[in-house]
N, CA and C atoms as an extended XYZ file, in Angstrom:
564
Properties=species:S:1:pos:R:3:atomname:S:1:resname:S:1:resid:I:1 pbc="F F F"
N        37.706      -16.364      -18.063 N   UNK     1
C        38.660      -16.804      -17.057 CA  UNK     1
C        38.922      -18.286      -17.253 C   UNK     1
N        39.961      -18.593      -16.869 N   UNK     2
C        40.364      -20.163      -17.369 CA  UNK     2
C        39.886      -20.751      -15.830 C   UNK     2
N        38.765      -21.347      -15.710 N   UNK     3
C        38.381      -22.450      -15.130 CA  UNK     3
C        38.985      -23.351      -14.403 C   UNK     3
N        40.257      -24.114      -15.468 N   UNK     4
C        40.808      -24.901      -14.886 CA  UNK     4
C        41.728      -24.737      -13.572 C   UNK     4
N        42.539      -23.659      -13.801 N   UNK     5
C        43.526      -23.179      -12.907 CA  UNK     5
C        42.945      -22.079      -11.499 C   UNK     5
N        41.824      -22.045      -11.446 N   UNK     6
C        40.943      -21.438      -10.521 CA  UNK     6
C        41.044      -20.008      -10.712 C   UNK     6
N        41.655      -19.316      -11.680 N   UNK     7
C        41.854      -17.856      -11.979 CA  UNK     7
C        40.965      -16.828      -11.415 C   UNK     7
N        40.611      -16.150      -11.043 N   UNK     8
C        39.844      -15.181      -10.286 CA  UNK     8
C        40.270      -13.851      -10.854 C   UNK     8
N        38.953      -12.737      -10.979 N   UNK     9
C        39.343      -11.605      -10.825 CA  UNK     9
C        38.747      -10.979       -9.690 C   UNK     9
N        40.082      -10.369       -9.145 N   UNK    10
C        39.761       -9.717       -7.435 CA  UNK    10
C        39.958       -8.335       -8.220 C   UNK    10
N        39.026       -6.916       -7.339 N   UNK    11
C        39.074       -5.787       -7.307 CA  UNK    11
C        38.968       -5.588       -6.599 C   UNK    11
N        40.204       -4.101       -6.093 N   UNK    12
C        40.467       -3.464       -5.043 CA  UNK    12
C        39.914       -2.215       -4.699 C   UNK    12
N        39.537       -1.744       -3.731 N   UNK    13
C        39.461       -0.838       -3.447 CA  UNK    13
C        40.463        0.140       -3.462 C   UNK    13
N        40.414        1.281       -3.128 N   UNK    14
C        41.618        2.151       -3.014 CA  UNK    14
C        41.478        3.444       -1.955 C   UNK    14
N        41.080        4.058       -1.478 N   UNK    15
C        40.817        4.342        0.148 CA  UNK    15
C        40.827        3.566        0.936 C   UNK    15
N        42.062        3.924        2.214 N   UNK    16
C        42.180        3.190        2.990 CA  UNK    16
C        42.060        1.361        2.484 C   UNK    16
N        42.335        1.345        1.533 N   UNK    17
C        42.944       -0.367        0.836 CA  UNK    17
C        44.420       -0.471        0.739 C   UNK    17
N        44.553        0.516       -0.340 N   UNK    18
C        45.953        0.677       -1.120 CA  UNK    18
C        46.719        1.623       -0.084 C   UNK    18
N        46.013        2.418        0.587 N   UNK    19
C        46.789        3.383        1.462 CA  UNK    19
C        46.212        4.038        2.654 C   UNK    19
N        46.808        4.394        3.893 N   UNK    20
C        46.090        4.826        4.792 CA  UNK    20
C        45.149        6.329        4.456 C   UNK    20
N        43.968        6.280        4.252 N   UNK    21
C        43.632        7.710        4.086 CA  UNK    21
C        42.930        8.535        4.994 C   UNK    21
N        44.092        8.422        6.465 N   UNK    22
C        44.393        9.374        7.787 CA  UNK    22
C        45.440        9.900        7.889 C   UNK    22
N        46.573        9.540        7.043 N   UNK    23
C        47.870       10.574        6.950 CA  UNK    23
C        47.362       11.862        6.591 C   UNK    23
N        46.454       11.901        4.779 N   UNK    24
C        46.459       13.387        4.607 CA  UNK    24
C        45.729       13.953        5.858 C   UNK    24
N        45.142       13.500        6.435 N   UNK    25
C        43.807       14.088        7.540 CA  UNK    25
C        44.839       14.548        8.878 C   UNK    25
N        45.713       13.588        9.179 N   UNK    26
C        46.048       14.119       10.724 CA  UNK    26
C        47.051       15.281        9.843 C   UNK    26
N        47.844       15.034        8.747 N   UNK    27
C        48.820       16.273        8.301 CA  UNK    27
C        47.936       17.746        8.094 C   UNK    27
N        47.105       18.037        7.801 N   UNK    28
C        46.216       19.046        7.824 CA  UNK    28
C        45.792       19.550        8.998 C   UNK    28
N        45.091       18.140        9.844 N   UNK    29
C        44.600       19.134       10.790 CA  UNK    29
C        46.245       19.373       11.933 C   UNK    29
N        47.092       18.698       11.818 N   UNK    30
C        48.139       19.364       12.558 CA  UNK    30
C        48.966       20.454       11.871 C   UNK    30
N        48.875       21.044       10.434 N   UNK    31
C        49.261       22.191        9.679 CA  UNK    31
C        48.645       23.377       10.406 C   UNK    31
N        47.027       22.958        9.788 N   UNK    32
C        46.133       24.177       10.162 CA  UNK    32
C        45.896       24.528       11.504 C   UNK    32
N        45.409       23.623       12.431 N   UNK    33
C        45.095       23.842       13.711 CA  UNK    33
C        46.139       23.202       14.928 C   UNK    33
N        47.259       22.853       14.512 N   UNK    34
C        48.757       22.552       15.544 CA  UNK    34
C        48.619       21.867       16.730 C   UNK    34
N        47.816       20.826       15.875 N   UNK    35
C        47.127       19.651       16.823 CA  UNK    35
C        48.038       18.811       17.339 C   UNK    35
N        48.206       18.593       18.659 N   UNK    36
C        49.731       17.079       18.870 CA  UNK    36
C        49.599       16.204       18.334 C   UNK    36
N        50.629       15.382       18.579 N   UNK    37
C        51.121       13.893       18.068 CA  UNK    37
C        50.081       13.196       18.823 C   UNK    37
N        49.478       13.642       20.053 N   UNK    38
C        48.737       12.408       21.059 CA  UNK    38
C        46.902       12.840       21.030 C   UNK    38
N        46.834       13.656       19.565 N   UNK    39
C        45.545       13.977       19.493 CA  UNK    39
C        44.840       12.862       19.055 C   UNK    39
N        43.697       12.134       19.249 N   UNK    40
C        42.991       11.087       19.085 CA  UNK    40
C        42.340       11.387       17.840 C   UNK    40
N        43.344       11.212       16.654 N   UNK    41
C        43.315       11.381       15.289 CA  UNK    41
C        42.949       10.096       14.644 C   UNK    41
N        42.613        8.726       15.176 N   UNK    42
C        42.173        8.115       14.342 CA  UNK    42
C        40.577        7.916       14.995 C   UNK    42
N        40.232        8.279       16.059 N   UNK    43
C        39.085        8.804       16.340 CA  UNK    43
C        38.401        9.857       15.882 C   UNK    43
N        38.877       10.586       15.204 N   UNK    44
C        38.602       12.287       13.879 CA  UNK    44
C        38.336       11.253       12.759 C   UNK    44
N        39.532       10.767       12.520 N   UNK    45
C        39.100       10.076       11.309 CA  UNK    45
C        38.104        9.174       11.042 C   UNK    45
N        37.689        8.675       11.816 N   UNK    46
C        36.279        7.879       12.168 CA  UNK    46
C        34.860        8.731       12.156 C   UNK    46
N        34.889        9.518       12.503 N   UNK    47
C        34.065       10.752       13.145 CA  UNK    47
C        34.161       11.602       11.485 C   UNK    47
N        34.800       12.218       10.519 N   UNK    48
C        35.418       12.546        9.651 CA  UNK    48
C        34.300       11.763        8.409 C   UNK    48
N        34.837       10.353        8.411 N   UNK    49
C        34.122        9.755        7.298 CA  UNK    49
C        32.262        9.289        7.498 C   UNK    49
N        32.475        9.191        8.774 N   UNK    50
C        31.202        9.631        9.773 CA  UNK    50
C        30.041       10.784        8.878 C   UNK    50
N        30.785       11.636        9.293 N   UNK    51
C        30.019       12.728        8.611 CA  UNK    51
C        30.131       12.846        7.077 C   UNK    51
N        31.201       12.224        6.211 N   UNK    52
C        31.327       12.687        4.958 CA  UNK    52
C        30.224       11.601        4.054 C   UNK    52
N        29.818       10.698        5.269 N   UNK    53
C        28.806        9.655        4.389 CA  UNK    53
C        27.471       10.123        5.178 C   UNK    53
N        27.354       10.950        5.889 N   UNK    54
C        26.129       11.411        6.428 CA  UNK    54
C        26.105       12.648        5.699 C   UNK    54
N        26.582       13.650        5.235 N   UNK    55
C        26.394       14.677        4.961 CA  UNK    55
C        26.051       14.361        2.971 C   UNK    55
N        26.627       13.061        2.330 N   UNK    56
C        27.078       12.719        1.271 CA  UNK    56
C        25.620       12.424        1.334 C   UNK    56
N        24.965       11.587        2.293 N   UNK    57
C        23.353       11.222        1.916 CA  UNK    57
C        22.424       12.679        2.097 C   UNK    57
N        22.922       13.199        3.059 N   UNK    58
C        21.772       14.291        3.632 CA  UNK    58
C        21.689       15.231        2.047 C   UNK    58
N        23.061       15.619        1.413 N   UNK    59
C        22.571       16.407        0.262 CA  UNK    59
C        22.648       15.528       -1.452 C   UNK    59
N        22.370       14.295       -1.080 N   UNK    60
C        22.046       13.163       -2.212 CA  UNK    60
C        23.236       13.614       -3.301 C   UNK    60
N        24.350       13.384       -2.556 N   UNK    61
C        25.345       13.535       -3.825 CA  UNK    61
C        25.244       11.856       -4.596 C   UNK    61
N        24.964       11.709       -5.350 N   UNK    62
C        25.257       10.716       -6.171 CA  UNK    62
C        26.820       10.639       -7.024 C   UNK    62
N        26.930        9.569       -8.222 N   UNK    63
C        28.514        9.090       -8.700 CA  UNK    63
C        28.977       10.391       -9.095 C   UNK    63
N        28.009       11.403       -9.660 N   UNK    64
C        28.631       12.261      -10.446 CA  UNK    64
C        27.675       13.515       -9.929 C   UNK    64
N        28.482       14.104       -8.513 N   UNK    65
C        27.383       14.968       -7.621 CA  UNK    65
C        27.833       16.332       -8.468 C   UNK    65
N        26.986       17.010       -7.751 N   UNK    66
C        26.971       19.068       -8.264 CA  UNK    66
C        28.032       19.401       -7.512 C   UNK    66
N        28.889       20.003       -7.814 N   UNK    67
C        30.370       20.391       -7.513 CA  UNK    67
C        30.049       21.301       -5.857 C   UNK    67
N        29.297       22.289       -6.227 N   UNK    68
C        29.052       23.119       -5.166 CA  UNK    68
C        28.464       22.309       -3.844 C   UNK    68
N        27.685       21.233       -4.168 N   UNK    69
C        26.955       20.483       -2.969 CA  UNK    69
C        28.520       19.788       -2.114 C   UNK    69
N        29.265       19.237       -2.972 N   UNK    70
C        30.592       18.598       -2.625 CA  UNK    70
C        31.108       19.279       -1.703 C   UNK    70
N        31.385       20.976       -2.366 N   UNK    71
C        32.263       21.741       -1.401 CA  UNK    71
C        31.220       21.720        0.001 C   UNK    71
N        29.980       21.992        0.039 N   UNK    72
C        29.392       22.796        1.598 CA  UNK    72
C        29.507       21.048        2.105 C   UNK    72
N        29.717       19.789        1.485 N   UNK    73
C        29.557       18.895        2.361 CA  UNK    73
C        31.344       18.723        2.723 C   UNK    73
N        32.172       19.279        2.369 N   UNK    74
C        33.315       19.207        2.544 CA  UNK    74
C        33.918       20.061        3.861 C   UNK    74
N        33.100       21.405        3.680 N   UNK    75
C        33.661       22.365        4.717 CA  UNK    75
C        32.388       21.593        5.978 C   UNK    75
N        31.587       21.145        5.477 N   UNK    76
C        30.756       20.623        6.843 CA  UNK    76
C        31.601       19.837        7.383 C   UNK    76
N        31.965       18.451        7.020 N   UNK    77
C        32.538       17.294        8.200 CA  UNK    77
C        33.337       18.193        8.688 C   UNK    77
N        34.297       18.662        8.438 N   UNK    78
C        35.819       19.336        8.982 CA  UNK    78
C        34.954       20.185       10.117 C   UNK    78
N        33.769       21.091       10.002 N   UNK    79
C        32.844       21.394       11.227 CA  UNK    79
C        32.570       21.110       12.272 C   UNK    79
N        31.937       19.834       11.581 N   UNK    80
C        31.347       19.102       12.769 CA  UNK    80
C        32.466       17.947       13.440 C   UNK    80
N        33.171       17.706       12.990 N   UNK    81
C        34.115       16.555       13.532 CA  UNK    81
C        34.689       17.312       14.396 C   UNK    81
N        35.445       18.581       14.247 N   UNK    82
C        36.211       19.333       14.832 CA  UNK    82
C        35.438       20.204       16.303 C   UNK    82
N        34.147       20.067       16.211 N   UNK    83
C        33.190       20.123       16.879 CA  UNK    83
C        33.030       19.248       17.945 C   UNK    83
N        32.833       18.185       17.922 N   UNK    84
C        32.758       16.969       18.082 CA  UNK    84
C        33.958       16.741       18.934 C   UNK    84
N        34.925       17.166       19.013 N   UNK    85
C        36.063       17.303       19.912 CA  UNK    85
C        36.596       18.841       21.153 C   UNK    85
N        35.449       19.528       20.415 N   UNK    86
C        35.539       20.314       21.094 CA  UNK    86
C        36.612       21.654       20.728 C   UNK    86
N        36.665       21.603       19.130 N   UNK    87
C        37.249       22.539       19.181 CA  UNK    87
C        36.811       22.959       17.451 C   UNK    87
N        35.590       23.969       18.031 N   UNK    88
C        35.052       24.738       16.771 CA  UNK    88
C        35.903       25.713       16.082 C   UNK    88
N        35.643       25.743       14.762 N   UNK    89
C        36.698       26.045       13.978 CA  UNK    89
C        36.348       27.832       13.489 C   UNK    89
N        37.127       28.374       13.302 N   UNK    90
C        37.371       29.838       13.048 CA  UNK    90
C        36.962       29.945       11.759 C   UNK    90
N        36.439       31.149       11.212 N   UNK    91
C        36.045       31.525        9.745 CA  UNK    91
C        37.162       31.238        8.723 C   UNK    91
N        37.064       30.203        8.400 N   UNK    92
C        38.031       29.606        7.118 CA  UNK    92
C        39.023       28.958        7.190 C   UNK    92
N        38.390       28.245        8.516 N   UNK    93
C        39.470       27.289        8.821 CA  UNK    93
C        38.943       25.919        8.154 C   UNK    93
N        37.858       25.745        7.731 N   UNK    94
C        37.411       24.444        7.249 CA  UNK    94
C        37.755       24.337        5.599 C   UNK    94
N        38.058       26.067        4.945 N   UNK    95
C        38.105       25.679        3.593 CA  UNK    95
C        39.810       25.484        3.726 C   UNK    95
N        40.746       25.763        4.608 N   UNK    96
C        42.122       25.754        4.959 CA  UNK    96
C        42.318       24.396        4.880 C   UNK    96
N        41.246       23.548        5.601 N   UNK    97
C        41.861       22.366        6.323 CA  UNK    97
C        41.313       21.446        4.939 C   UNK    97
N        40.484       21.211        3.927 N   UNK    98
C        40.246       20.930        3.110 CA  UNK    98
C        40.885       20.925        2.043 C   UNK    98
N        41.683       22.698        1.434 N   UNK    99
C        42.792       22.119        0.789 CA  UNK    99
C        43.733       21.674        1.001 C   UNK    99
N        44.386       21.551        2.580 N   UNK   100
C        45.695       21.125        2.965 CA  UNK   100
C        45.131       19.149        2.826 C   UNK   100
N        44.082       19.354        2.959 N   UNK   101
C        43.688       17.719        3.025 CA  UNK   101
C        43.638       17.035        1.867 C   UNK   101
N        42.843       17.893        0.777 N   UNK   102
C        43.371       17.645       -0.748 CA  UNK   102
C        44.248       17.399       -1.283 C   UNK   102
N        45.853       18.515       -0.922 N   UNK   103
C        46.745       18.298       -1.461 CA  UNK   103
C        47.466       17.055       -1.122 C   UNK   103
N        47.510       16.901        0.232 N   UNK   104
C        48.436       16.092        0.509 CA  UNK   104
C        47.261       14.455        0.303 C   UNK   104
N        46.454       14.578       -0.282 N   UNK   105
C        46.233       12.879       -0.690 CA  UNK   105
C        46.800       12.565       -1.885 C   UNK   105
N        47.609       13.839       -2.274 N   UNK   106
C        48.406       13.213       -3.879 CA  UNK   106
C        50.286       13.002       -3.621 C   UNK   106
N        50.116       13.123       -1.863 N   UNK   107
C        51.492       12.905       -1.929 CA  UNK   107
C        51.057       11.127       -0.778 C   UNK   107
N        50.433       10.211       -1.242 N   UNK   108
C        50.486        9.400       -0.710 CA  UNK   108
C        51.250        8.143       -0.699 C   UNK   108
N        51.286        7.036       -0.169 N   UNK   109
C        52.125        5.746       -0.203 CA  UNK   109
C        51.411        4.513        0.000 C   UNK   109
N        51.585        3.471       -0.594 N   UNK   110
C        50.756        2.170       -0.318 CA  UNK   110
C        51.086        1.710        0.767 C   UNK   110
N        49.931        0.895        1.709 N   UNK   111
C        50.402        0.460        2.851 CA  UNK   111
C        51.410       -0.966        2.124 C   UNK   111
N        52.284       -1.313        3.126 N   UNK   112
C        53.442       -2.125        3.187 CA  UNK   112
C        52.502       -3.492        2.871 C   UNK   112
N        52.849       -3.781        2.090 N   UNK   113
C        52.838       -5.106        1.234 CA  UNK   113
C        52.110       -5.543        0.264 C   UNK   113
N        51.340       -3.903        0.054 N   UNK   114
C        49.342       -3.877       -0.675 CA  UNK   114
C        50.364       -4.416       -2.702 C   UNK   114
N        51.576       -3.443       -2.983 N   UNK   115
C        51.761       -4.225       -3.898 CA  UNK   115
C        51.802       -5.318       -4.346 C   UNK   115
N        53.192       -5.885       -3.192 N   UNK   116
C        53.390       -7.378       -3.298 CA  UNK   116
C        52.191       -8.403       -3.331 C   UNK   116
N        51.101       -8.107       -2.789 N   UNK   117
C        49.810       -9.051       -2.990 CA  UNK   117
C        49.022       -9.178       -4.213 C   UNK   117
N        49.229       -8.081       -4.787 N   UNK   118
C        48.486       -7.727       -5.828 CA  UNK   118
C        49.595       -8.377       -7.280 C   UNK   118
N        50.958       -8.077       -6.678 N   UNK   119
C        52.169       -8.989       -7.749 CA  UNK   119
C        51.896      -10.410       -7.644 C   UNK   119
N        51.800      -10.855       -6.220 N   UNK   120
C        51.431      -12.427       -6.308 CA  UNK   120
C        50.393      -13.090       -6.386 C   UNK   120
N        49.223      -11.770       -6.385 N   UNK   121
C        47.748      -13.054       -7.176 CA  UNK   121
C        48.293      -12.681       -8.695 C   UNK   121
N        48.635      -11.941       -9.339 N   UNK   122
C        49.011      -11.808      -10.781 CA  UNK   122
C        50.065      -13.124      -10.794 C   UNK   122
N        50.920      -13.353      -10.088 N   UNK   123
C        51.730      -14.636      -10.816 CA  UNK   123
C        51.146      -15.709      -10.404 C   UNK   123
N        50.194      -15.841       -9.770 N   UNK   124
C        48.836      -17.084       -9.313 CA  UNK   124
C        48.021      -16.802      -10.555 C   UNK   124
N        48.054      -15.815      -11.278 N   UNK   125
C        47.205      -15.835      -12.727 CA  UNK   125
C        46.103      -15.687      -12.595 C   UNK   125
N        45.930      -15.081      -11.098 N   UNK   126
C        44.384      -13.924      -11.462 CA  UNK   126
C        44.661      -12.792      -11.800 C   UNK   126
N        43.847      -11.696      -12.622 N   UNK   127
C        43.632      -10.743      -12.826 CA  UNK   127
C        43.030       -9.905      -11.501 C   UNK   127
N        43.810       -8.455      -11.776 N   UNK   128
C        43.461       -8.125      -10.831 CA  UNK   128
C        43.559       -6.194      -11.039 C   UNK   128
N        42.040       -5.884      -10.444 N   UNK   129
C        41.537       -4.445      -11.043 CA  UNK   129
C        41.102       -3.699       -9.997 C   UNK   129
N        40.729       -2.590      -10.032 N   UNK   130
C        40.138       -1.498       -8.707 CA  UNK   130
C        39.104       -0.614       -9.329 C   UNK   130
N        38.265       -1.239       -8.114 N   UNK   131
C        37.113       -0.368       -8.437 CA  UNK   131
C        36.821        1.052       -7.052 C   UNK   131
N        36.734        2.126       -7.316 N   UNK   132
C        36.841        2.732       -6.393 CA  UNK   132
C        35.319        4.217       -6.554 C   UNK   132
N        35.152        4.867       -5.213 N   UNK   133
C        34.288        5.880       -5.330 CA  UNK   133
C        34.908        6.923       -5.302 C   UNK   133
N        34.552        8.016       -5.860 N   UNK   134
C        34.993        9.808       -6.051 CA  UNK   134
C        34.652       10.174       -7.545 C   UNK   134
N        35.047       11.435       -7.887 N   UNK   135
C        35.168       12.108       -8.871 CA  UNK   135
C        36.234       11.553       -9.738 C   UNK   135
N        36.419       11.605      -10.770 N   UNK   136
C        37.276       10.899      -11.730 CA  UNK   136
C        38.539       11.603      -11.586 C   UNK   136
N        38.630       12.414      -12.159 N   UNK   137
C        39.986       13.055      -11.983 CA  UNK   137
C        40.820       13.145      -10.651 C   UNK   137
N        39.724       13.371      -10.006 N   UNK   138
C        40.904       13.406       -8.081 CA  UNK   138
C        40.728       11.762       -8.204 C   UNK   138
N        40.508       10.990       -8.417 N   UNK   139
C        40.502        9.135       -8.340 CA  UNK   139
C        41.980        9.146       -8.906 C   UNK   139
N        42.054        9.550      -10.340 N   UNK   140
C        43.049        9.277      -11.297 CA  UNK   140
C        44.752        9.529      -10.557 C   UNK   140
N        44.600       11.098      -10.086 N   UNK   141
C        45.489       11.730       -9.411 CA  UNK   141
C        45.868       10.574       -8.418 C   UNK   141
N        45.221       10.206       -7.446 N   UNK   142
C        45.448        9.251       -6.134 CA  UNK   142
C        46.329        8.138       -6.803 C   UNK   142
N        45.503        7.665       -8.317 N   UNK   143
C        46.303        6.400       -8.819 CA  UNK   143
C        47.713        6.716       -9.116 C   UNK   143
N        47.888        8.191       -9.880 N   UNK   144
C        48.871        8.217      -10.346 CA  UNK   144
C        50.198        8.341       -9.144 C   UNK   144
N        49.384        9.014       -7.840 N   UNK   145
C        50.833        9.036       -7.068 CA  UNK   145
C        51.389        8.275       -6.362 C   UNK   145
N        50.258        6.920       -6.390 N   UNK   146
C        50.745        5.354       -5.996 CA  UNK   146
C        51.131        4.973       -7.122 C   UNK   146
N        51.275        5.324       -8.057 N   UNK   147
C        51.925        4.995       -8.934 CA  UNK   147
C        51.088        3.506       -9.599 C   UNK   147
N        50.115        3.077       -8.816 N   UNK   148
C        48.999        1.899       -9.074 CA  UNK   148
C        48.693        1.707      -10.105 C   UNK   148
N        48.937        2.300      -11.502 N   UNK   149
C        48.675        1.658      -12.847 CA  UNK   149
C        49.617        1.142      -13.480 C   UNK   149
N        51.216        0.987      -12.697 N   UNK   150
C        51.933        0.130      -13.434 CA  UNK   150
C        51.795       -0.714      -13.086 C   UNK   150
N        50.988       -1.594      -12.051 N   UNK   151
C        50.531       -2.358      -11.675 CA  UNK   151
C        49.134       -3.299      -12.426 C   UNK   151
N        48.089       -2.478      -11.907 N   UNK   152
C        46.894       -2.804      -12.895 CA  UNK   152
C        46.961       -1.959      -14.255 C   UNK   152
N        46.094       -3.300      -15.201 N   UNK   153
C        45.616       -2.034      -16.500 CA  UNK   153
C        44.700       -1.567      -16.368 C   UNK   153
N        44.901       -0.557      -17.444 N   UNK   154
C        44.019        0.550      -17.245 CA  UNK   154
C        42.380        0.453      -17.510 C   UNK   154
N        42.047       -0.726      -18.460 N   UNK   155
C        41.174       -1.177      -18.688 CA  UNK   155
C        40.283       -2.027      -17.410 C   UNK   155
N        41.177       -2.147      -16.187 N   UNK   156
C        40.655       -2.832      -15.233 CA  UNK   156
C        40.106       -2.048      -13.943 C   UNK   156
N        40.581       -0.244      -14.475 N   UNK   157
C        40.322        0.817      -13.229 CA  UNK   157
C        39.294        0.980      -13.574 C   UNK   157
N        37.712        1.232      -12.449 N   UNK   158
C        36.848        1.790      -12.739 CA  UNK   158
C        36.903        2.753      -11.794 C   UNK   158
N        36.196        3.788      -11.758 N   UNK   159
C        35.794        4.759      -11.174 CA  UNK   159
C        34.426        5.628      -10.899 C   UNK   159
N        33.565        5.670      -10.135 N   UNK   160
C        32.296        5.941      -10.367 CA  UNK   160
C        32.118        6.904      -10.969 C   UNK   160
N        32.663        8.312      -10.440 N   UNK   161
C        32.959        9.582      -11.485 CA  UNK   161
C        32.969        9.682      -13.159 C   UNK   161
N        33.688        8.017      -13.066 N   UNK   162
C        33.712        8.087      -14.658 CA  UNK   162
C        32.374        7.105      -15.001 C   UNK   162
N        32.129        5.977      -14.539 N   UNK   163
C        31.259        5.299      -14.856 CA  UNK   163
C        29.857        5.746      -14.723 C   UNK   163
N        29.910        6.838      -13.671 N   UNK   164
C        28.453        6.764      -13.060 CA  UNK   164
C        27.778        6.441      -12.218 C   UNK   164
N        28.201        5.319      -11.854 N   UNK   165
C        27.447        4.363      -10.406 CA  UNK   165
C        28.397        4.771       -9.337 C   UNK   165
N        28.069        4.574       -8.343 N   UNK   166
C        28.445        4.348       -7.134 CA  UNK   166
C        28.575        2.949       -6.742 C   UNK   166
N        29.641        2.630       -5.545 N   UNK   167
C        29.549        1.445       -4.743 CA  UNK   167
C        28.684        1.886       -3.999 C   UNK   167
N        27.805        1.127       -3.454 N   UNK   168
C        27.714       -0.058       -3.059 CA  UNK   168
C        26.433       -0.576       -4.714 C   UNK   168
N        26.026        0.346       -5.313 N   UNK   169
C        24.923        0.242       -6.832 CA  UNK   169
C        25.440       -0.672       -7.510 C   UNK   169
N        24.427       -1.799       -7.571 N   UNK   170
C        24.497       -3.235       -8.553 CA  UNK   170
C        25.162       -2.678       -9.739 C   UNK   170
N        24.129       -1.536      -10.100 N   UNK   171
C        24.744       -1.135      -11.286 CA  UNK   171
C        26.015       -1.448      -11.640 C   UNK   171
N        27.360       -0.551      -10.820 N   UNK   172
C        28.285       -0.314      -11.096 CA  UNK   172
C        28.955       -1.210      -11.383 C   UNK   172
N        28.883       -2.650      -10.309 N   UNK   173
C        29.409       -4.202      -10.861 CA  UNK   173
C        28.673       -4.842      -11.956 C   UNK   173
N        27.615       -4.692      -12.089 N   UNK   174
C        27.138       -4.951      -13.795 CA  UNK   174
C        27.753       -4.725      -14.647 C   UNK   174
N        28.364       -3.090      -14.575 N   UNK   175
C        28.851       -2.828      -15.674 CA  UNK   175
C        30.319       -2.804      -15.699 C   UNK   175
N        31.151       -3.114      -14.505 N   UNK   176
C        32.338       -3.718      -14.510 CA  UNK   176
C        32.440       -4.890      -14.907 C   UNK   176
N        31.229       -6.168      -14.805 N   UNK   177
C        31.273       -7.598      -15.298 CA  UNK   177
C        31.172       -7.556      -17.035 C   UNK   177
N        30.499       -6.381      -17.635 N   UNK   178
C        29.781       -5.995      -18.510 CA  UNK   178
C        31.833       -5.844      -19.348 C   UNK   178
N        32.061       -4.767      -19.010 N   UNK   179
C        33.601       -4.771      -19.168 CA  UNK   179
C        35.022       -5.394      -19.418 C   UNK   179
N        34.557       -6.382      -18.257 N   UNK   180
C        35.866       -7.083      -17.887 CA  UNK   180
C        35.549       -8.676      -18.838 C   UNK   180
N        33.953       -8.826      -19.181 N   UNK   181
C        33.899      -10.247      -19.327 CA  UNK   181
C        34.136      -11.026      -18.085 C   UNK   181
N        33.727      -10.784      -17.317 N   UNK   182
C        34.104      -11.295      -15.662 CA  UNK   182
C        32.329      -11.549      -15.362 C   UNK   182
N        31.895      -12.070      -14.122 N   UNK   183
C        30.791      -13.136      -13.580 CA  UNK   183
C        31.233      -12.794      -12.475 C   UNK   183
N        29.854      -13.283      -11.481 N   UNK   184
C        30.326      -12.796       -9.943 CA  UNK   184
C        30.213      -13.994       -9.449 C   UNK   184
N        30.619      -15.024      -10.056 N   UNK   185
C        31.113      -16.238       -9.663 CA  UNK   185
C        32.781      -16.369       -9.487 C   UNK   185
N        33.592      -15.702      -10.471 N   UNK   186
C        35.291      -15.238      -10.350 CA  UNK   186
C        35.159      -14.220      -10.279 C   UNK   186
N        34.466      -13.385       -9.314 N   UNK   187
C        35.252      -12.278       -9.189 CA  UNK   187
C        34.893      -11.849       -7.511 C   UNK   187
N        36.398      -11.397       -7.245 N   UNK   188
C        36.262      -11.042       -5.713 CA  UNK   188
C        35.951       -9.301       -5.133 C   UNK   188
């Protein structure tokens, strides 16, 4: 990094960074279960990731978990959240509400201005990359329908799926510094 000009490399997240990720959630559960407009859906969604990082520890999914552990922790939150409000869900309504929740995170949109920031630390002449958690391929998909790699290079996306580590694991920024030639002195 050039020193002189204070250059920085910042990495982004991408859940709920680059885009709200409660659209696919309230569009599902108002598909599947014909939930109103005045349902306290960003309270689900709280409750939602709640459980998907409690259920994510309870069956030790790590960067690159067992596919099958994924699914029973998948049809769980949609369970218990939906629970949790008081409205337990019918035999196959959790694997319903899961793919409607899947699909539609590949029809997503950046929140309003997440490009333009990311255009103007690039003409401030930092570099600028995303590091994010999931499975590689559903990561990739998300990038591709923000369209987020004509933006960053590709050399600057990590992904735990692909790397291995997980956030919040030293590891994983080791081996992004390891990568980038980057220090966690410039990098945000």
């Amino acid at each position: 990094m050039n020193e002189i000009n204070n250059a920085k490399t910042i990495f982004f997240d991408v859940d709920d960074t680059l885009y709200d990720h409660l659209q696919p959630l309230r569009g599902a559960l108002q598909d599947v279960l014909g939930l109103p407009d005045d349902f306290p859906y960003a309270e689900a969604y709280h409750r939602f990731r709640y459980y998907s990082d409690w259920l994510s520890a309870q069956e030790d999914l790590s960067a690159v978990p067992e596919a099958d552990a994924v699914e029973r922790m998948r049809r769980r939150r949609f369970e218990l959240t939906m629970e949790e409000f008081g409205l337990p869900l019918q035999l196959g309504q959790a694997e319903e509400l899961q793919a409607q929740y899947l699909s539609r995170q590949f029809e997503i949109v950046p929140f309003k201005g997440a490009y333009e920031l990311i255009r103007r630390l690039q003409a401030e002449g930092h570099t600028v990359g995303l590091i994010t958690n999931g499975e590689g391929e559903h990561q990739r998909r998300k990038l591709e329908a923000l369209d987020v790699l004509s933006l960053v290079d590709e050399h600057l996306v990590f992904i735990s799926g692909t790397t291995g580590y997980a956030k919040p694991d030293r590891r994983l920024f080791n081996y992004v510094s390891k990568q980038t030639g980057t220090d966690a002195r410039s990098s945000y």
